[in-house]
Coordinates of C-alpha atoms and ligand atoms in Angstrom, one line a residue:
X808 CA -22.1 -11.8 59.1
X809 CA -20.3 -15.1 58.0
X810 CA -22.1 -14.7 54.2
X811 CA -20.9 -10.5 54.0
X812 CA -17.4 -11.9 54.8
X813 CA -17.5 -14.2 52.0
X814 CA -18.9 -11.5 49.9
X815 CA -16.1 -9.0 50.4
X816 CA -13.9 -11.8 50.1
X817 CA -15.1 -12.8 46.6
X818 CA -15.4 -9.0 45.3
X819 CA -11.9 -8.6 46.7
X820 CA -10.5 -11.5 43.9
X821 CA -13.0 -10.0 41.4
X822 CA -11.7 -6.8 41.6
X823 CA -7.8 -8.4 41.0
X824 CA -8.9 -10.2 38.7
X825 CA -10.3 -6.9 37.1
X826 CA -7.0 -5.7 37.3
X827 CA -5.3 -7.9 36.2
X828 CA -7.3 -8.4 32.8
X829 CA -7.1 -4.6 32.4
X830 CA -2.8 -4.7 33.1
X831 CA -2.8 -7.8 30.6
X832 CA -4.6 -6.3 28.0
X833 CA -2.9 -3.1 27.9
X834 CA 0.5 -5.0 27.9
X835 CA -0.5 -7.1 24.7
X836 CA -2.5 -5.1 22.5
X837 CA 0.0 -2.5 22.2
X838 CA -1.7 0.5 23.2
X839 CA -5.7 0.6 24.2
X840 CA -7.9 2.0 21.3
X841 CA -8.6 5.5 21.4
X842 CA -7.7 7.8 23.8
X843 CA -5.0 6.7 25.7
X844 CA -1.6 7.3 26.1
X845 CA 0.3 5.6 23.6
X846 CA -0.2 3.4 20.4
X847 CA 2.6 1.1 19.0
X848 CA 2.9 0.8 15.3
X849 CA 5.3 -1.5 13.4
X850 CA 7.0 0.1 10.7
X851 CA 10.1 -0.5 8.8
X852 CA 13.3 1.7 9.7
X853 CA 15.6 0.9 6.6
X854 CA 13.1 1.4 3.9
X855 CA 13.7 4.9 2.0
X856 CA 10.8 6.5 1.1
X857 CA 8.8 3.7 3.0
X858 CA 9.6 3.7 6.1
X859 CA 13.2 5.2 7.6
X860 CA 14.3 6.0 10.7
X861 CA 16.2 9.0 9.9
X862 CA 19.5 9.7 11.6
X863 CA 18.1 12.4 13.9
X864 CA 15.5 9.8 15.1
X865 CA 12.4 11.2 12.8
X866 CA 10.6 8.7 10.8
X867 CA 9.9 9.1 7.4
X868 CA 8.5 7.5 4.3
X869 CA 4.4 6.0 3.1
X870 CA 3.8 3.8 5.4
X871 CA 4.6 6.4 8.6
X872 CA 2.5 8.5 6.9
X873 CA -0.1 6.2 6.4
X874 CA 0.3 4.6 9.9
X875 CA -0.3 8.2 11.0
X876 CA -3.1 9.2 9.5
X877 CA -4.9 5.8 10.7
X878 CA -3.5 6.7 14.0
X879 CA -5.0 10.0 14.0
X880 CA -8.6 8.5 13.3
X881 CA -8.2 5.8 16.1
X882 CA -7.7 8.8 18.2
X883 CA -4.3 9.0 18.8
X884 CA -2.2 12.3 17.5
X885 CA 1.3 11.7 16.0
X886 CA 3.6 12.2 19.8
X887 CA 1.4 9.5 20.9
X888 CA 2.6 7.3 18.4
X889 CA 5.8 4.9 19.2
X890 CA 7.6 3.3 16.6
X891 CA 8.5 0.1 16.2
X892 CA 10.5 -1.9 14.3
X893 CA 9.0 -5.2 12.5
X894 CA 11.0 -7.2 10.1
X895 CA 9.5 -8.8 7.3
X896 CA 10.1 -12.3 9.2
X897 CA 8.6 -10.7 12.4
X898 CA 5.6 -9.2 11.7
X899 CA 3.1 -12.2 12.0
X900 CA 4.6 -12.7 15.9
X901 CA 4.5 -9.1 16.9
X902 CA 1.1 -9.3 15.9
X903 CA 0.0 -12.6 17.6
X904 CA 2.1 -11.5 20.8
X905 CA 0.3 -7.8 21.0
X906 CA 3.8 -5.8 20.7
X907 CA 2.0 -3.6 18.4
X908 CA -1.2 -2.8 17.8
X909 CA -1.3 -2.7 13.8
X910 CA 1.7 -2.9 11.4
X911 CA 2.2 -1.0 7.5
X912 CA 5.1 -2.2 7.0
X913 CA 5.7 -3.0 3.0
X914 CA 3.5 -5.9 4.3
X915 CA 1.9 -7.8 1.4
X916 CA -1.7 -9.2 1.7
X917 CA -1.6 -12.8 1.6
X918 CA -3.6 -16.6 1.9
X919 CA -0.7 -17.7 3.9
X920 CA -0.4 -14.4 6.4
X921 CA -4.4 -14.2 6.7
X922 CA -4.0 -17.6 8.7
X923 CA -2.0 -15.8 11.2
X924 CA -3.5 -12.4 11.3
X925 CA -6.0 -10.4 9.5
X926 CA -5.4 -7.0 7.2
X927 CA -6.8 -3.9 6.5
X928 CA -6.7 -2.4 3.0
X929 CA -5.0 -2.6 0.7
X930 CA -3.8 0.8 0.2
X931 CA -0.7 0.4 -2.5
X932 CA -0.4 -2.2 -5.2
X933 CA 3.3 -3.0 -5.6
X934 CA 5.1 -5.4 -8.0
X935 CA 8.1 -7.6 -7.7
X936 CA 11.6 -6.2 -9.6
X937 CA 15.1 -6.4 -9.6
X938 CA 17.8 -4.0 -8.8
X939 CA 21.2 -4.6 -10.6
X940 CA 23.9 -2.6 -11.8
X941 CA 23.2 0.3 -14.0
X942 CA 26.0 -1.7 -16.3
X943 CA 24.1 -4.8 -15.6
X944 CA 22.8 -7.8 -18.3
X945 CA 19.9 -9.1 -15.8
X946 CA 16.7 -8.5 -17.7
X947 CA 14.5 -11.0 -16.6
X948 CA 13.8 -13.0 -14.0
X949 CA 15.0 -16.4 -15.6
X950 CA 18.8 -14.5 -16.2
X951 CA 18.8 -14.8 -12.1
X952 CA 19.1 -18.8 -12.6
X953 CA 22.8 -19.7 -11.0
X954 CA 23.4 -15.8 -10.4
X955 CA 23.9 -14.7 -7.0
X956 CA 20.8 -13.0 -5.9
X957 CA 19.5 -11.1 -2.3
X958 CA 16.5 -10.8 -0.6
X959 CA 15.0 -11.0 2.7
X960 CA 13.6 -13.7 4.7
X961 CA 10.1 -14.3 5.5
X962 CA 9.2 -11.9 2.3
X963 CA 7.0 -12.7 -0.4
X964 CA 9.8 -11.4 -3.0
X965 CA 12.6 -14.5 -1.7
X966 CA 9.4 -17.3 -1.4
X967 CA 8.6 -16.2 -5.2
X968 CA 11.8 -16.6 -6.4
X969 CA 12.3 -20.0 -4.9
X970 CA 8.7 -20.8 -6.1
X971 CA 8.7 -19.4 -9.7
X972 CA 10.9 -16.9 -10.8
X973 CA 14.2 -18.6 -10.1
X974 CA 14.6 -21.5 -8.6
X975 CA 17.8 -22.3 -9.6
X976 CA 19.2 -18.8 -8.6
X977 CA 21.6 -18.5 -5.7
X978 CA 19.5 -17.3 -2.9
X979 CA 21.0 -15.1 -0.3
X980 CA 18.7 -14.2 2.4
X981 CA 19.6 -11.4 5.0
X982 CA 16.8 -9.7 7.8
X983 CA 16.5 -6.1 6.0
X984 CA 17.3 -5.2 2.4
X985 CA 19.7 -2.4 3.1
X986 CA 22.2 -5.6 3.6
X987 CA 20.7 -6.8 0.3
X988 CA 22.1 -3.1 -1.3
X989 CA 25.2 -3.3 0.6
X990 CA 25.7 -6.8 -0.7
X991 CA 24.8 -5.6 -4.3
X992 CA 27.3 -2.7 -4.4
X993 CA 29.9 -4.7 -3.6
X994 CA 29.6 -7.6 -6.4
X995 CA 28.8 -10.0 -3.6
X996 CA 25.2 -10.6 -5.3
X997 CA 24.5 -9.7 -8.8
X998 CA 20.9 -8.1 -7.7
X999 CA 18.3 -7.3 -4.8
X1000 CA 14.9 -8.4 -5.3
X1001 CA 11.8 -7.1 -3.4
X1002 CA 8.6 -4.7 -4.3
X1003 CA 9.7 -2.0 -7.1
X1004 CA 8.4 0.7 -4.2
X1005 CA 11.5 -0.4 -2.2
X1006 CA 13.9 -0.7 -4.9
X1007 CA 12.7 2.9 -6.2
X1008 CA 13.6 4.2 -2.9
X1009 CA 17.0 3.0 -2.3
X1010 CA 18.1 3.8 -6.3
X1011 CA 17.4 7.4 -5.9
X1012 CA 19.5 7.7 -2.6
X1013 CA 22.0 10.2 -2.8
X1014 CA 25.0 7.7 -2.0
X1015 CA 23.8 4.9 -4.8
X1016 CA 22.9 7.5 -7.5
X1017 CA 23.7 6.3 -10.8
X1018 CA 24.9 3.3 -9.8
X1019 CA 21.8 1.1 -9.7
X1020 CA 18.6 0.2 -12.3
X1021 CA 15.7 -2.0 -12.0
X1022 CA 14.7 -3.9 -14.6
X1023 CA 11.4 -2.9 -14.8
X1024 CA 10.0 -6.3 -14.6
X1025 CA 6.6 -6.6 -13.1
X1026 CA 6.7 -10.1 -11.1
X1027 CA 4.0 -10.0 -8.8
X1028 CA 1.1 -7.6 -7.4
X1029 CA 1.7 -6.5 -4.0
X1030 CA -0.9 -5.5 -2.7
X1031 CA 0.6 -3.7 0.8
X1032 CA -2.4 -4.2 3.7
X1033 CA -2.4 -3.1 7.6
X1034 CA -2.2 -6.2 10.0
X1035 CA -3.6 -6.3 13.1
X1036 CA -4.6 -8.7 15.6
X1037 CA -6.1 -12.0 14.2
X1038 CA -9.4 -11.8 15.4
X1039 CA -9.6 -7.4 16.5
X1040 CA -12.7 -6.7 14.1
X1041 CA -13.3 -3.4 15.3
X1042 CA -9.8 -2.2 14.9
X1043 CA -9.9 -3.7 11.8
X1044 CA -13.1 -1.8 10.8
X1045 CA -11.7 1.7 12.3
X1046 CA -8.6 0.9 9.5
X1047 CA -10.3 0.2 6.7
X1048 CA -13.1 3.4 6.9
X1049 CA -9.2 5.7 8.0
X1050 CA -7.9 4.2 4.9
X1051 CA -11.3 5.2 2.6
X1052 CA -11.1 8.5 4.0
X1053 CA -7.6 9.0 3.4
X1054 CA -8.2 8.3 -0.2
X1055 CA -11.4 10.4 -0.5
X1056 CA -9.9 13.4 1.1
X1057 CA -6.8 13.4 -1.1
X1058 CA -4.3 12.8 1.8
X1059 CA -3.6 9.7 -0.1
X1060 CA -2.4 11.6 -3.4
X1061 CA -0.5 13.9 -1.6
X1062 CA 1.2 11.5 0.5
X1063 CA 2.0 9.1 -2.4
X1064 CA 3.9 12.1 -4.5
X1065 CA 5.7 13.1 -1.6
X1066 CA 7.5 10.0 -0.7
X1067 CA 7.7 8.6 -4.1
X1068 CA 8.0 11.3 -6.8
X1069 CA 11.3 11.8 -5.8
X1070 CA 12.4 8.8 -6.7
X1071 CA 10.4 8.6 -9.8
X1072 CA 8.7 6.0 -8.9
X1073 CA 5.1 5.5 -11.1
X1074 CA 3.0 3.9 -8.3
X1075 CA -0.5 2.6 -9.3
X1076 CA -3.9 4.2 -8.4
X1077 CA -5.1 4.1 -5.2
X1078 CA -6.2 0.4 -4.6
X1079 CA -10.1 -0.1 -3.8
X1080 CA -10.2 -1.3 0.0
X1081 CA -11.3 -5.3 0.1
X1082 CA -10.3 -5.6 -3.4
X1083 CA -6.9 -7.6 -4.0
X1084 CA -5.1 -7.6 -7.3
X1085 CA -3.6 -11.5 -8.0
Ligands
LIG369 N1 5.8 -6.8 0.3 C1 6.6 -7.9 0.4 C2 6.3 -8.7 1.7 O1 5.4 -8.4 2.4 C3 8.1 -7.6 0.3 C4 8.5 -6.5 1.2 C5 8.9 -6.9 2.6 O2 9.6 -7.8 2.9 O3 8.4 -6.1 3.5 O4 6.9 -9.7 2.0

């Protein structure tokens, strides 16, 4: 009698503890895999043809349809999906603390990041460039030297600069780049830098038509990859075969003209997944 007692006692706490593991994890993985109710992406919301939130509260842009489409094969179809926003300086924590369960977010493969948390892909090679005036002078990255320049912190476009391109350029770092536009139409900074994808996108805007160019400088290869969890091998797996099979099936193509041929941007092939262009 005494040792049943002690039994129920003891499944009792098990089962709690059950619980508890099962409340945890679906708190801080952002969304089980497969299935359930919800998934939590990070995206960006201020990148045109990127990822935007639109005004009526749509998302828009590669890397939503992208996230989708990996979505879609983890089992998840698009109402499940809830945005969320991850900054450029945000995206290693909101990895590392489970708000989301995978990020494409503009979000460059790199030594230092891989420390932190591990990627899928890549599935777009970028390259660093300048936006400037469509009257502008700036031609290459050593005219930035004492200029006034913008970008965004914790990106790999304001870390090259100080590292290489510029280092004597006046640095300006805000958390988004549509501050970095803002800053540039008004002659507060003499340009933007970040990946040309970005820069394409905000150029061909209605509202800045005409009044922008880049420079057509090609700084660095970005190669854009999926983060996830340091350590979530299977998710990682489920992203990379999604990503093959979204190249293989053409959704890639299609996805890339629609979100960048209108801004005439000439994007590069589709990268091959595990291979990283330096
Ligand atoms: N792709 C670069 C990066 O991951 C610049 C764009 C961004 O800040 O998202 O840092």
């Amino acid at each position: 009698m005494k040792l049943r007692k002690v039994t129920a006692a003891s499944a009792a706490v098990l089962a709690l503890a059950v619980a508890a593991t099962a409340c945890g994890s679906s708190k801080s993985d952002g969304g089980s895999s497969g299935g359930g109710n919800k998934i939590k992406i990070g995206i960006k919301y201020d990148q045109p043809g990127i990822g935007l939130k639109e005004p009526n509260g749509s998302f828009s842009g590669f890397d939503v349809d992208v996230a989708t489409y990996v979505a879609g094969k983890l089992g998840y179809k698009p109402s499940q999906i809830e945005w969320v926003e991850t900054k450029s300086a945000d995206r290693e924590n909101a990895l590392a603390r489970g708000d989301v369960k995978f990020i494409a977010a503009s979000y460059s493969i790199t030594d230092e990041r891989k420390q932190k948390v591990d990627f899928a892909g890549p599935y777009l090679l970028a390259h660093q460039d300048l936006l400037v005036k469509a009257n502008s002078t700036i031609s290459k990255g050593t005219d930035l030297n004492g200029r006034n320049l913008c970008s965004v912190t914790g990106s790999t476009s304001a870390q090259n600069v100080q590292k290489k391109i510029a280092p004597k350029a006046n640095l300006k770092e805000n958390s988004g780049y549509s501050e970095c536009i803002a800053s540039l139409q008004s002659g507060a900074v003499d340009a933007v830098t970040t990946d040309d994808s970005i820069l394409a996108g905000y150029a061909a805007q209605d509202k800045y038509k005409g009044q922008f160019k880049l420079a057509g400088l090609k700084l660095s290869n970005e190669n854009y990859g999926i983060g996830v969890k340091k350590g979530d091998s299977a998710t990682l797996k489920k992203i990379n075969d999604a990503l093959a099979s979204m190249v293989s099936d053409g959704t890639w193509k299609t996805d890339v003209e629609k979100n960048f041929g209108p801004a005439n941007y000439k994007y590069e092939p589709a990268p091959k997944i595990g291979v990283i262009v330096k």
